[in-house]
Amino acid sequence: MKSTFLSFILVVMFTAVQAQGTAPQKAKPAKNSLSSQFDNLKENANSYNEKGQQYKVVNVKTLNNFYSSVNDSLHVIGKKLADARAGADKELIEARANVEAQQKELKALTEETARKELEVQKSQHLINNISFFGIDMGKQFYVILNSVIIVALLLILAIVMMQYKSSKSTTTEKVKAFNDIDNEFNEYKKAARERELKLKREMQTEFNRAEELSQQLAALQKKQHI
């Protein structure tokens, strides 16, 4: 039990010494430091051997004083660490706040720059372009397009006039030819109608003749039976 407690004390002391590592390595330990107290604790303790192992008999009051010193040192170290952590957290919060403020400012400047650039682009667009039937196009292209359209319309008008004159003379000739053909067709219909009437009369005569022959043939057949 004593050896277990002594091991615990050694671990606690080693942790405390490591936490106080801010001092230079070559600096001599203070007179009342944990290291010196621990050395004094070992030197003033009675020793005895048992089964080939050495043991120390430590005074309870001295051990309690050493434990109190270790506990106080740990409390001081813990407070320093807590203060340091609180300070670091505070600095971190302030740094984050500064970063967020700078980011907001940068975002605002970026948006303002983008807005001004967009306004400049719009102004430049209005200067260099024109709306034609709802379609944006460059002014230079608009002038060229209008010139091409005017020239094309003039050419179309000249072609239409030429075709009109040509078609007018052609239409006159075709109207005359149509009238001639119409007259000839009327004459043909008149002659065809006369031929049709003549054929009908001849067919009627032949039909009457065939009817008479049929009656005569029937009369002869009747006489033969009698």
Tab-separated table of C-alpha atoms in Angstrom:
chain	number	residue	atom	x	y	z
A	1	MET	CA	0.000	0.000	0.000
A	2	LYS	CA	2.844	2.364	0.868
A	3	SER	CA	4.640	1.557	-2.382
A	4	THR	CA	1.461	2.255	-4.387
A	5	PHE	CA	0.933	5.602	-2.687
A	6	LEU	CA	4.591	6.500	-3.196
A	7	SER	CA	4.283	5.694	-6.910
A	8	PHE	CA	1.258	7.941	-7.112
A	9	ILE	CA	3.191	10.747	-5.469
A	10	LEU	CA	6.047	10.289	-7.971
A	11	VAL	CA	3.640	10.471	-10.920
A	12	VAL	CA	1.989	13.599	-9.543
A	13	MET	CA	5.365	15.217	-8.942
A	14	PHE	CA	6.561	14.347	-12.433
A	15	THR	CA	3.403	15.886	-13.907
A	16	ALA	CA	3.864	19.030	-11.853
A	17	VAL	CA	7.508	19.317	-12.918
A	18	GLN	CA	6.495	18.912	-16.588
A	19	ALA	CA	3.801	21.592	-16.230
A	20	GLN	CA	6.395	24.000	-14.807
A	21	GLY	CA	8.611	23.492	-17.847
A	22	THR	CA	8.488	27.165	-18.741
A	23	ALA	CA	11.689	27.758	-16.761
A	24	PRO	CA	15.054	27.198	-18.544
A	25	GLN	CA	16.375	23.640	-18.364
A	26	LYS	CA	19.707	24.669	-16.826
A	27	ALA	CA	18.091	26.748	-14.048
A	28	LYS	CA	18.631	25.354	-10.568
A	29	PRO	CA	15.479	24.220	-8.744
A	30	ALA	CA	14.172	26.593	-6.079
A	31	LYS	CA	14.795	25.817	-2.440
A	32	ASN	CA	11.145	25.023	-1.742
A	33	SER	CA	10.418	23.449	-5.113
A	34	LEU	CA	8.694	20.087	-5.357
A	35	SER	CA	11.913	18.504	-6.532
A	36	SER	CA	13.858	19.661	-3.477
A	37	GLN	CA	11.010	18.700	-1.149
A	38	PHE	CA	10.903	15.255	-2.693
A	39	ASP	CA	14.676	14.880	-2.299
A	40	ASN	CA	14.414	15.912	1.335
A	41	LEU	CA	11.547	13.481	1.783
A	42	LYS	CA	13.694	10.608	0.551
A	43	GLU	CA	16.778	11.673	2.501
A	44	ASN	CA	14.940	12.046	5.820
A	45	ALA	CA	13.020	8.784	5.426
A	46	ASN	CA	14.234	5.611	7.109
A	47	SER	CA	15.291	2.804	4.780
A	48	TYR	CA	14.967	-0.935	5.089
A	49	ASN	CA	15.431	-3.921	2.811
A	50	GLU	CA	12.993	-6.693	2.331
A	51	LYS	CA	13.426	-9.567	-0.107
A	52	GLY	CA	16.186	-7.767	-1.915
A	53	GLN	CA	14.183	-4.556	-2.388
A	54	GLN	CA	14.723	-1.244	-0.623
A	55	TYR	CA	11.795	0.554	1.019
A	56	LYS	CA	11.409	3.986	2.648
A	57	VAL	CA	9.457	4.720	5.792
A	58	VAL	CA	8.086	8.245	5.434
A	59	ASN	CA	6.796	10.430	8.199
A	60	VAL	CA	3.050	10.957	7.764
A	61	LYS	CA	3.189	14.659	8.585
A	62	THR	CA	6.049	15.195	6.146
A	63	LEU	CA	4.173	13.197	3.516
A	64	ASN	CA	1.014	15.219	4.123
A	65	ASN	CA	2.996	18.448	3.804
A	66	PHE	CA	4.509	17.223	0.541
A	67	TYR	CA	1.061	16.201	-0.739
A	68	SER	CA	-0.293	19.632	0.223
A	69	SER	CA	2.566	21.288	-1.659
A	70	VAL	CA	1.901	19.107	-4.693
A	71	ASN	CA	-1.807	19.869	-4.493
A	72	ASP	CA	-1.158	23.634	-4.178
A	73	SER	CA	1.233	23.518	-7.108
A	74	LEU	CA	-1.310	21.645	-9.208
A	75	HIS	CA	-3.994	24.151	-8.221
A	76	VAL	CA	-1.733	27.083	-9.196
A	77	ILE	CA	-0.805	25.385	-12.476
A	78	GLY	CA	-4.447	24.587	-13.190
A	79	LYS	CA	-5.423	28.195	-12.528
A	80	LYS	CA	-2.644	29.447	-14.799
A	81	LEU	CA	-3.714	27.029	-17.495
A	82	ALA	CA	-7.364	28.070	-17.093
A	83	ASP	CA	-6.376	31.753	-17.258
A	84	ALA	CA	-4.212	31.090	-20.284
A	85	ARG	CA	-7.010	29.141	-21.970
A	86	ALA	CA	-9.533	31.881	-21.160
A	87	GLY	CA	-7.168	34.492	-22.574
A	88	ALA	CA	-6.577	32.385	-25.675
A	89	ASP	CA	-10.320	31.849	-26.109
A	90	LYS	CA	-10.931	35.559	-25.745
A	91	GLU	CA	-8.219	36.376	-28.280
A	92	LEU	CA	-9.635	33.702	-30.597
A	93	ILE	CA	-13.133	35.185	-30.314
A	94	GLU	CA	-11.780	38.672	-30.989
A	95	ALA	CA	-9.763	37.358	-33.942
A	96	ARG	CA	-12.827	35.609	-35.340
A	97	ALA	CA	-14.885	38.773	-34.880
A	98	ASN	CA	-12.211	40.787	-36.696
A	99	VAL	CA	-12.084	38.220	-39.490
A	100	GLU	CA	-15.880	38.253	-39.844
A	101	ALA	CA	-15.912	42.055	-39.891
A	102	GLN	CA	-13.172	42.119	-42.519
A	103	GLN	CA	-15.018	39.473	-44.552
A	104	LYS	CA	-18.232	41.531	-44.402
A	105	GLU	CA	-16.329	44.643	-45.422
A	106	LEU	CA	-14.625	42.753	-48.248
A	107	LYS	CA	-17.976	41.341	-49.386
A	108	ALA	CA	-19.532	44.826	-49.341
A	109	LEU	CA	-16.613	46.249	-51.329
A	110	THR	CA	-16.830	43.360	-53.803
A	111	GLU	CA	-20.568	43.872	-54.284
A	112	GLU	CA	-20.090	47.618	-54.697
A	113	THR	CA	-17.318	47.060	-57.240
A	114	ALA	CA	-19.460	44.542	-59.144
A	115	ARG	CA	-22.417	46.964	-59.133
A	116	LYS	CA	-20.308	49.831	-60.459
A	117	GLU	CA	-18.744	47.583	-63.077
A	118	LEU	CA	-22.225	46.477	-64.159
A	119	GLU	CA	-23.361	50.095	-64.432
A	120	VAL	CA	-20.303	50.913	-66.538
A	121	GLN	CA	-21.011	47.930	-68.779
A	122	LYS	CA	-24.644	49.021	-69.180
A	123	SER	CA	-23.599	52.570	-70.041
A	124	GLN	CA	-21.032	51.294	-72.532
A	125	HIS	CA	-23.660	48.975	-74.006
A	126	LEU	CA	-26.133	51.838	-74.443
A	127	ILE	CA	-23.453	53.919	-76.137
A	128	ASN	CA	-22.342	51.207	-78.561
A	129	ASN	CA	-25.683	49.459	-79.217
A	130	ILE	CA	-29.220	50.206	-80.332
A	131	SER	CA	-32.480	48.287	-79.960
A	132	PHE	CA	-34.093	47.276	-83.251
A	133	PHE	CA	-37.438	45.454	-82.963
A	134	GLY	CA	-36.451	44.366	-79.467
A	135	ILE	CA	-33.063	43.056	-80.640
A	136	ASP	CA	-29.868	44.668	-79.374
A	137	MET	CA	-27.224	45.260	-82.011
A	138	GLY	CA	-24.190	47.442	-82.532
A	139	LYS	CA	-24.787	50.866	-84.051
A	140	GLN	CA	-22.196	50.272	-86.765
A	141	PHE	CA	-23.842	46.963	-87.646
A	142	TYR	CA	-27.254	48.712	-87.607
A	143	VAL	CA	-26.080	51.308	-90.135
A	144	ILE	CA	-24.587	48.627	-92.393
A	145	LEU	CA	-27.765	46.529	-92.098
A	146	ASN	CA	-29.995	49.487	-93.034
A	147	SER	CA	-27.786	50.296	-96.031
A	148	VAL	CA	-27.951	46.692	-97.207
A	149	ILE	CA	-31.729	46.606	-96.742
A	150	ILE	CA	-32.210	49.855	-98.728
A	151	VAL	CA	-29.989	48.652	-101.583
A	152	ALA	CA	-31.773	45.299	-101.620
A	153	LEU	CA	-35.189	47.021	-101.737
A	154	LEU	CA	-34.082	49.239	-104.625
A	155	LEU	CA	-32.831	46.215	-106.534
A	156	ILE	CA	-36.061	44.322	-105.839
A	157	LEU	CA	-38.098	47.353	-106.982
A	158	ALA	CA	-36.106	47.600	-110.250
A	159	ILE	CA	-36.528	43.878	-110.875
A	160	VAL	CA	-40.256	44.104	-110.114
A	161	MET	CA	-40.676	47.005	-112.544
A	162	MET	CA	-38.856	45.130	-115.261
A	163	GLN	CA	-40.888	42.013	-114.652
A	164	TYR	CA	-44.086	44.064	-114.586
A	165	LYS	CA	-43.375	45.514	-118.015
A	166	SER	CA	-42.412	42.136	-119.360
A	167	SER	CA	-45.400	40.427	-117.776
A	168	LYS	CA	-47.768	43.130	-119.045
A	169	SER	CA	-46.810	42.544	-122.658
A	170	THR	CA	-46.860	38.800	-122.097
A	171	THR	CA	-50.290	39.066	-120.458
A	172	THR	CA	-51.653	41.017	-123.419
A	173	GLU	CA	-50.398	38.378	-125.818
A	174	LYS	CA	-51.783	35.590	-123.646
A	175	VAL	CA	-55.176	37.292	-123.381
A	176	LYS	CA	-55.331	37.590	-127.149
A	177	ALA	CA	-54.277	33.979	-127.588
A	178	PHE	CA	-56.844	32.941	-124.998
A	179	ASN	CA	-59.609	34.795	-126.815
A	180	ASP	CA	-58.627	33.096	-130.067
A	181	ILE	CA	-58.587	29.713	-128.400
A	182	ASP	CA	-61.928	30.452	-126.739
A	183	ASN	CA	-63.491	31.335	-130.080
A	184	GLU	CA	-62.093	28.205	-131.661
A	185	PHE	CA	-63.367	26.149	-128.725
A	186	ASN	CA	-66.836	27.641	-129.060
A	187	GLU	CA	-66.856	26.805	-132.745
A	188	TYR	CA	-65.693	23.301	-131.949
A	189	LYS	CA	-68.446	22.867	-129.351
A	190	LYS	CA	-71.042	24.105	-131.846
A	191	ALA	CA	-69.830	21.676	-134.533
A	192	ALA	CA	-69.662	18.845	-132.012
A	193	ARG	CA	-73.212	19.535	-130.872
A	194	GLU	CA	-74.443	19.434	-134.468
A	195	ARG	CA	-72.607	16.154	-135.053
A	196	GLU	CA	-74.073	14.762	-131.864
A	197	LEU	CA	-77.613	15.671	-132.972
A	198	LYS	CA	-77.036	14.164	-136.394
A	199	LEU	CA	-75.743	10.946	-134.840
A	200	LYS	CA	-78.760	10.789	-132.525
A	201	ARG	CA	-81.138	11.180	-135.452
A	202	GLU	CA	-79.327	8.487	-137.430
A	203	MET	CA	-79.356	6.181	-134.421
A	204	GLN	CA	-83.067	6.772	-133.927
A	205	THR	CA	-83.708	5.936	-137.592
A	206	GLU	CA	-81.698	2.768	-137.295
A	207	PHE	CA	-83.489	1.900	-134.083
A	208	ASN	CA	-86.895	2.351	-135.795
A	209	ARG	CA	-85.760	0.246	-138.714
A	210	ALA	CA	-84.597	-2.506	-136.410
A	211	GLU	CA	-87.936	-2.364	-134.619
A	212	GLU	CA	-89.818	-2.799	-137.893
A	213	LEU	CA	-87.605	-5.724	-138.845
A	214	SER	CA	-88.289	-7.341	-135.508
A	215	GLN	CA	-92.036	-6.978	-135.985
A	216	GLN	CA	-91.864	-8.421	-139.506
A	217	LEU	CA	-89.765	-11.360	-138.270
A	218	ALA	CA	-92.266	-12.036	-135.522
A	219	ALA	CA	-95.163	-11.968	-138.035
A	220	LEU	CA	-93.414	-14.480	-140.317
A	221	GLN	CA	-92.714	-16.805	-137.410
A	222	LYS	CA	-96.374	-16.654	-136.439
A	223	LYS	CA	-97.538	-17.575	-139.979
A	224	GLN	CA	-95.216	-20.561	-140.056
A	225	HIS	CA	-96.716	-21.959	-136.875
A	226	ILE	CA	-100.215	-21.635	-138.283
